[in-house]
């Protein structure tokens, strides 16, 4: 019998699921519903397309609907939102009709949070940096020479990337962060490294700052007012204060969710509702260290989760085992990266740990362009297995953090690090790599 697989959501996890389902089942009927008119675009690339580093909007479109339709024979339904799902009857209702399914992949992603500042929701001159619609609004302001003053609310990953790119094109950028340091997923010391880079770039950074009210004229925000009464003028506001999973239509049907509303799924990406899989920003991911459900809304995970959900929707038994918070961000000429759990996270879980901090060399001192690598590694106090790492510097940060990420996955200990046969030649690393040195100096 021909199976019908319905995929809800067409950004990242959805198309991955649909394409994988087709690879696994030649005969299935696969329908993908997307509420907007765009599918499969690179949200993560948007900050770079604002500055022209990515030269055009077109380049952000990863897969066109025609490719999914012709190559993968997916029935792509744009501007057809799924309004209700009936898990018992195995059918969905859209704005155009009702469709029965055998299995369903729910990949509705997340939406930008709007902080509860009076008048913000109604004001016109702000945008998130998430959808193509957001991008078009932001790009129009970026290209508008009269919109010189930009405020960015939230110095998380999206906030700092947008701030950097808007600064690059000559805007007067003010970044407002509620937490004491930028990028609060990192430990405060590494947040300070990042904050210093932002300060020195010429943009204005205000941490421990809460916006409590707005000055609005003709429906447009002209200034933000902070708790301490400071007034920050702006022509345009970018909101980057985190995301909210789009899960109401399954939550209403009793699907199990965690506190932020993300759907609980197992390693097969099955939700608690029969026949319904979920992946991407709308679902949790198992934390491979704590073994608890975690929320890591990242493109790389959404592809893996989508692929797994798509395979299993055809009846396969594939697994996406989980993740542990690896992340990396460019800050002008510097890079900040992390993996696993830092001290605060380990304290919160009651895990006994030790840590080691080194300032190593990205390349040997005798080779031109030598730069320092700031590296901290957390490891278990008893069995000494690697638990987390943070790294900052101008060169080779991605390489070191990925080595340590693999080390966590492979359950290496801090004492394994000096034994690693890492790629060595002067343009790439010193004879004693910072990762190796961290192992030497660990107590
Ligand atoms: P985020 O969770 O990374 O950061 C939100 C920031 O806003 C935090 O620093 C928080 O303290 C701050 N904040 C929250 N409310 C605030 C308020 N009212 N006023 C001032 N500051 C406030 O969220 P994001 O930047 O919106 O990004 C969403 C997700 O997208 C991230 O979780 C991330 O996984 C993903 N992302 C990743 C990358 C990358 O890996 N390079 C890049 C972009 C986005």
CSV table of N, CA, C and O and ligand atoms in Angstrom, one decimal, residues 43-45 47-48 110-117 120 128-130 152-162 175-186 206 208-211 239-244 281 295-301 326-330 336, ligand 1:
chain,number,residue,atom,x,y,z
A,43,UNK,N,18.7,30.9,7.1
A,43,UNK,CA,18.5,31.9,8.1
A,43,UNK,C,19.9,32.2,8.7
A,43,UNK,O,20.2,33.4,8.9
A,44,UNK,N,20.7,31.2,8.9
A,44,UNK,CA,22.1,31.4,9.5
A,44,UNK,C,22.9,32.4,8.6
A,44,UNK,O,23.9,33.0,9.1
A,45,UNK,N,22.7,32.4,7.3
A,45,UNK,CA,23.5,33.3,6.5
A,45,UNK,C,23.0,34.7,6.4
A,45,UNK,O,23.7,35.6,5.9
A,47,UNK,N,22.7,37.4,8.4
A,47,UNK,CA,23.5,38.5,8.9
A,47,UNK,C,24.6,38.9,7.8
A,47,UNK,O,24.8,40.1,7.6
A,48,UNK,N,25.1,37.8,7.2
A,48,UNK,CA,26.2,38.1,6.2
A,48,UNK,C,25.7,38.6,4.9
A,48,UNK,O,26.5,39.2,4.1
A,110,UNK,N,10.8,27.7,15.1
A,110,UNK,CA,10.6,28.6,16.2
A,110,UNK,C,10.4,30.0,15.7
A,110,UNK,O,10.7,30.3,14.5
A,111,UNK,N,9.8,30.9,16.5
A,111,UNK,CA,9.6,32.2,16.1
A,111,UNK,C,10.4,33.1,17.0
A,111,UNK,O,10.7,32.7,18.2
A,112,UNK,N,10.7,34.3,16.6
A,112,UNK,CA,11.5,35.3,17.4
A,112,UNK,C,10.6,35.7,18.6
A,112,UNK,O,9.4,36.0,18.5
A,113,UNK,N,11.2,35.8,19.8
A,113,UNK,CA,10.5,36.3,20.9
A,113,UNK,C,10.4,37.9,20.8
A,113,UNK,O,11.2,38.5,20.2
A,114,UNK,N,9.3,38.4,21.4
A,114,UNK,CA,9.1,39.8,21.4
A,114,UNK,C,9.0,40.2,22.9
A,114,UNK,O,8.0,39.9,23.5
A,115,UNK,N,10.0,40.9,23.4
A,115,UNK,CA,10.0,41.2,24.8
A,115,UNK,C,8.8,42.0,25.2
A,115,UNK,O,8.3,42.8,24.4
A,116,UNK,N,8.3,41.9,26.4
A,116,UNK,CA,7.1,42.6,26.8
A,116,UNK,C,7.4,44.1,27.2
A,116,UNK,O,7.2,44.5,28.3
A,117,UNK,N,7.8,44.8,26.2
A,117,UNK,CA,8.0,46.3,26.3
A,117,UNK,C,6.8,47.0,25.8
A,117,UNK,O,6.5,46.7,24.6
A,120,UNK,N,5.9,47.9,21.9
A,120,UNK,CA,6.9,47.3,20.9
A,120,UNK,C,6.1,46.5,19.9
A,120,UNK,O,6.4,46.6,18.7
A,128,UNK,N,12.9,40.8,13.4
A,128,UNK,CA,13.8,39.8,13.8
A,128,UNK,C,14.8,39.5,12.7
A,128,UNK,O,14.7,40.2,11.6
A,129,UNK,N,15.7,38.6,12.8
A,129,UNK,CA,16.5,38.2,11.6
A,129,UNK,C,16.4,36.7,11.5
A,129,UNK,O,17.3,35.9,11.9
A,130,UNK,N,15.2,36.3,11.0
A,130,UNK,CA,14.9,34.8,11.0
A,130,UNK,C,14.3,34.4,9.6
A,130,UNK,O,14.7,33.4,9.0
A,152,UNK,N,20.3,46.9,18.5
A,152,UNK,CA,20.1,45.5,18.5
A,152,UNK,C,19.8,45.0,19.9
A,152,UNK,O,20.6,45.3,20.8
A,153,UNK,N,18.7,44.4,20.1
A,153,UNK,CA,18.3,44.0,21.5
A,153,UNK,C,18.6,42.5,21.6
A,153,UNK,O,18.1,41.7,20.9
A,154,UNK,N,19.5,42.2,22.5
A,154,UNK,CA,20.0,40.8,22.7
A,154,UNK,C,21.3,40.6,22.1
A,154,UNK,O,21.5,40.8,20.9
A,155,UNK,N,22.3,40.2,22.9
A,155,UNK,CA,23.7,39.9,22.4
A,155,UNK,C,23.9,38.4,22.5
A,155,UNK,O,24.9,38.0,23.0
A,156,UNK,N,23.0,37.7,22.0
A,156,UNK,CA,23.2,36.2,21.8
A,156,UNK,C,23.8,36.0,20.4
A,156,UNK,O,24.4,37.0,19.8
A,157,UNK,N,23.7,34.8,19.8
A,157,UNK,CA,24.3,34.5,18.6
A,157,UNK,C,23.8,35.4,17.4
A,157,UNK,O,24.6,35.9,16.7
A,158,UNK,N,22.5,35.5,17.3
A,158,UNK,CA,22.0,36.3,16.2
A,158,UNK,C,22.4,37.8,16.4
A,158,UNK,O,22.8,38.5,15.5
A,159,UNK,N,22.2,38.3,17.6
A,159,UNK,CA,22.5,39.7,17.9
A,159,UNK,C,23.9,40.1,17.5
A,159,UNK,O,24.1,41.1,16.8
A,160,UNK,N,24.9,39.3,18.0
A,160,UNK,CA,26.3,39.8,17.7
A,160,UNK,C,26.6,39.6,16.2
A,160,UNK,O,27.3,40.4,15.6
A,161,UNK,N,26.0,38.6,15.5
A,161,UNK,CA,26.3,38.5,14.1
A,161,UNK,C,25.6,39.6,13.3
A,161,UNK,O,26.3,40.2,12.4
A,162,UNK,N,24.4,40.0,13.6
A,162,UNK,CA,23.8,41.1,12.9
A,162,UNK,C,24.5,42.4,13.3
A,162,UNK,O,24.8,43.2,12.4
A,175,UNK,N,24.3,47.8,20.9
A,175,UNK,CA,23.8,46.5,21.3
A,175,UNK,C,23.5,46.5,22.7
A,175,UNK,O,24.3,46.9,23.6
A,176,UNK,N,22.2,46.1,23.0
A,176,UNK,CA,21.7,46.1,24.4
A,176,UNK,C,21.5,44.7,24.9
A,176,UNK,O,20.7,43.9,24.3
A,177,UNK,N,22.2,44.3,26.0
A,177,UNK,CA,22.1,43.0,26.5
A,177,UNK,C,21.7,43.0,28.0
A,177,UNK,O,22.3,43.8,28.7
A,178,UNK,N,20.8,42.2,28.3
A,178,UNK,CA,20.2,42.2,29.7
A,178,UNK,C,21.2,41.5,30.7
A,178,UNK,O,21.4,42.0,31.8
A,179,UNK,N,21.9,40.5,30.2
A,179,UNK,CA,22.9,39.7,31.0
A,179,UNK,C,24.1,40.6,31.3
A,179,UNK,O,24.4,41.5,30.5
A,180,UNK,N,24.9,40.2,32.3
A,180,UNK,CA,26.2,41.0,32.6
A,180,UNK,C,27.2,40.9,31.5
A,180,UNK,O,28.1,41.8,31.3
A,181,UNK,N,27.2,39.8,30.7
A,181,UNK,CA,28.2,39.6,29.6
A,181,UNK,C,27.4,39.3,28.3
A,181,UNK,O,26.3,38.7,28.4
A,182,UNK,N,28.0,39.5,27.2
A,182,UNK,CA,27.4,39.1,25.9
A,182,UNK,C,27.5,37.5,25.8
A,182,UNK,O,28.3,36.9,26.6
A,183,UNK,N,26.8,36.9,24.9
A,183,UNK,CA,26.8,35.5,24.7
A,183,UNK,C,26.8,34.7,26.0
A,183,UNK,O,27.8,34.0,26.3
A,184,UNK,N,25.7,34.7,26.7
A,184,UNK,CA,25.7,34.1,28.0
A,184,UNK,C,25.8,32.5,28.0
A,184,UNK,O,25.9,31.9,29.0
A,185,UNK,N,25.8,31.9,26.8
A,185,UNK,CA,26.0,30.5,26.7
A,185,UNK,C,27.5,30.2,27.1
A,185,UNK,O,27.8,29.0,27.4
A,186,UNK,N,28.4,31.2,27.0
A,186,UNK,CA,29.8,31.0,27.4
A,186,UNK,C,30.0,31.4,28.8
A,186,UNK,O,29.1,32.1,29.4
A,206,UNK,N,26.1,47.8,25.5
A,206,UNK,CA,25.6,48.0,26.9
A,206,UNK,C,25.1,46.7,27.4
A,206,UNK,O,24.1,46.2,27.0
A,208,UNK,N,24.1,44.3,31.0
A,208,UNK,CA,23.3,44.5,32.2
A,208,UNK,C,22.3,45.6,32.0
A,208,UNK,O,22.1,46.5,32.9
A,209,UNK,N,21.7,45.7,30.8
A,209,UNK,CA,20.9,46.8,30.4
A,209,UNK,C,19.5,46.2,30.0
A,209,UNK,O,19.4,45.3,29.2
A,210,UNK,N,18.5,46.8,30.6
A,210,UNK,CA,17.1,46.3,30.4
A,210,UNK,C,16.3,47.5,29.8
A,210,UNK,O,16.3,48.6,30.4
A,211,UNK,N,15.8,47.3,28.6
A,211,UNK,CA,14.9,48.3,28.0
A,211,UNK,C,13.5,48.2,28.6
A,211,UNK,O,12.9,47.1,28.6
A,239,UNK,N,15.4,42.7,16.8
A,239,UNK,CA,15.2,41.9,18.0
A,239,UNK,C,15.9,40.6,17.9
A,239,UNK,O,15.7,39.8,16.9
A,240,UNK,N,16.7,40.3,18.9
A,240,UNK,CA,17.4,39.0,18.9
A,240,UNK,C,17.5,38.5,20.3
A,240,UNK,O,18.6,38.3,20.9
A,241,UNK,N,16.3,38.3,20.9
A,241,UNK,CA,16.3,37.9,22.3
A,241,UNK,C,15.8,36.4,22.4
A,241,UNK,O,15.2,36.1,23.4
A,242,UNK,N,16.1,35.6,21.5
A,242,UNK,CA,15.8,34.2,21.6
A,242,UNK,C,14.6,33.8,20.8
A,242,UNK,O,13.9,34.6,20.2
A,243,UNK,N,14.3,32.5,20.8
A,243,UNK,CA,13.2,32.0,20.0
A,243,UNK,C,12.2,31.2,20.9
A,243,UNK,O,12.5,30.7,22.0
A,244,UNK,N,11.0,31.0,20.3
A,244,UNK,CA,9.9,30.3,21.0
A,244,UNK,C,9.5,29.2,20.0
A,244,UNK,O,9.1,29.5,18.9
A,281,UNK,N,13.9,23.3,15.3
A,281,UNK,CA,13.8,24.2,16.5
A,281,UNK,C,12.5,24.0,17.3
A,281,UNK,O,12.3,24.6,18.3
A,295,UNK,N,17.6,22.0,24.6
A,295,UNK,CA,17.1,22.8,23.5
A,295,UNK,C,18.3,23.4,22.8
A,295,UNK,O,19.0,24.3,23.3
A,296,UNK,N,18.7,22.9,21.6
A,296,UNK,CA,19.8,23.4,20.8
A,296,UNK,C,19.3,23.8,19.4
A,296,UNK,O,19.4,23.0,18.5
A,297,UNK,N,18.7,25.0,19.3
A,297,UNK,CA,18.1,25.3,18.0
A,297,UNK,C,19.2,25.7,17.0
A,297,UNK,O,19.5,26.9,16.8
A,298,UNK,N,19.8,24.8,16.3
A,298,UNK,CA,20.8,25.0,15.4
A,298,UNK,C,20.6,24.3,14.0
A,298,UNK,O,20.1,23.2,14.1
A,299,UNK,N,21.0,25.0,12.9
A,299,UNK,CA,20.7,24.4,11.6
A,299,UNK,C,21.3,23.0,11.5
A,299,UNK,O,20.7,22.1,10.8
A,300,UNK,N,22.5,22.8,12.0
A,300,UNK,CA,23.1,21.5,11.8
A,300,UNK,C,22.3,20.3,12.5
A,300,UNK,O,22.2,19.3,11.9
A,301,UNK,N,21.8,20.6,13.6
A,301,UNK,CA,21.0,19.6,14.3
A,301,UNK,C,19.6,19.4,13.6
A,301,UNK,O,19.1,18.3,13.6
A,326,UNK,N,27.7,22.4,21.2
A,326,UNK,CA,28.9,22.9,20.4
A,326,UNK,C,28.4,24.1,19.7
A,326,UNK,O,27.3,24.1,19.0
A,327,UNK,N,29.1,25.2,19.7
A,327,UNK,CA,28.7,26.4,19.0
A,327,UNK,C,29.9,27.3,18.7
A,327,UNK,O,30.9,27.2,19.4
A,328,UNK,N,29.8,28.1,17.6
A,328,UNK,CA,30.9,28.9,17.2
A,328,UNK,C,30.4,30.2,16.6
A,328,UNK,O,29.3,30.2,16.0
A,329,UNK,N,31.1,31.3,16.8
A,329,UNK,CA,30.6,32.6,16.3
A,329,UNK,C,31.8,33.4,15.9
A,329,UNK,O,32.8,33.5,16.6
A,330,UNK,N,31.6,34.1,14.8
A,330,UNK,CA,32.7,35.1,14.3
A,330,UNK,C,32.4,36.4,14.9
A,330,UNK,O,31.3,36.9,15.0
A,336,UNK,N,34.8,32.9,18.7
A,336,UNK,CA,34.5,32.4,20.0
A,336,UNK,C,33.8,31.0,19.8
A,336,UNK,O,32.9,30.9,18.9
B,1,LIG,P1,20.1,33.5,22.0
B,1,LIG,O1,19.4,32.7,23.0
B,1,LIG,O2,21.4,33.1,21.4
B,1,LIG,O3,20.4,35.0,22.6
B,1,LIG,C1,19.4,35.8,23.1
B,1,LIG,C2,20.1,36.9,23.9
B,1,LIG,O4,19.2,37.9,24.3
B,1,LIG,C3,20.7,36.4,25.3
B,1,LIG,O5,22.0,37.0,25.4
B,1,LIG,C4,19.8,37.0,26.3
B,1,LIG,O6,20.4,37.3,27.5
B,1,LIG,C5,19.3,38.3,25.6
B,1,LIG,N1,18.0,38.8,26.0
B,1,LIG,C6,16.9,38.2,26.2
B,1,LIG,N2,15.9,39.1,26.5
B,1,LIG,C7,16.4,40.3,26.5
B,1,LIG,C8,15.9,41.6,26.7
B,1,LIG,N3,14.6,41.8,26.9
B,1,LIG,N4,16.8,42.6,26.6
B,1,LIG,C9,18.1,42.4,26.3
B,1,LIG,N5,18.6,41.2,26.1
B,1,LIG,C10,17.8,40.2,26.2
B,1,LIG,O7,19.1,33.8,20.9
B,1,LIG,P2,19.2,34.5,19.4
B,1,LIG,O8,20.4,35.3,19.3
B,1,LIG,O9,17.9,35.1,19.1
B,1,LIG,O10,19.4,33.2,18.5
B,1,LIG,C11,18.4,32.1,18.5
B,1,LIG,C12,19.1,30.8,18.3
B,1,LIG,O11,19.6,30.8,17.0
B,1,LIG,C13,20.3,30.5,19.2
B,1,LIG,O12,19.9,29.8,20.3
B,1,LIG,C14,21.2,29.8,18.4
B,1,LIG,O13,21.2,28.4,18.7
B,1,LIG,C15,20.8,30.0,16.9
B,1,LIG,N6,21.9,30.7,16.2
B,1,LIG,C16,23.2,30.1,16.2
B,1,LIG,C17,24.2,30.8,15.5
B,1,LIG,C18,25.6,30.2,15.6
B,1,LIG,O14,25.7,29.1,16.0
B,1,LIG,N7,26.6,30.9,15.1
B,1,LIG,C19,24.0,32.0,14.9
B,1,LIG,C20,22.7,32.5,15.0
B,1,LIG,C21,21.7,31.9,15.6
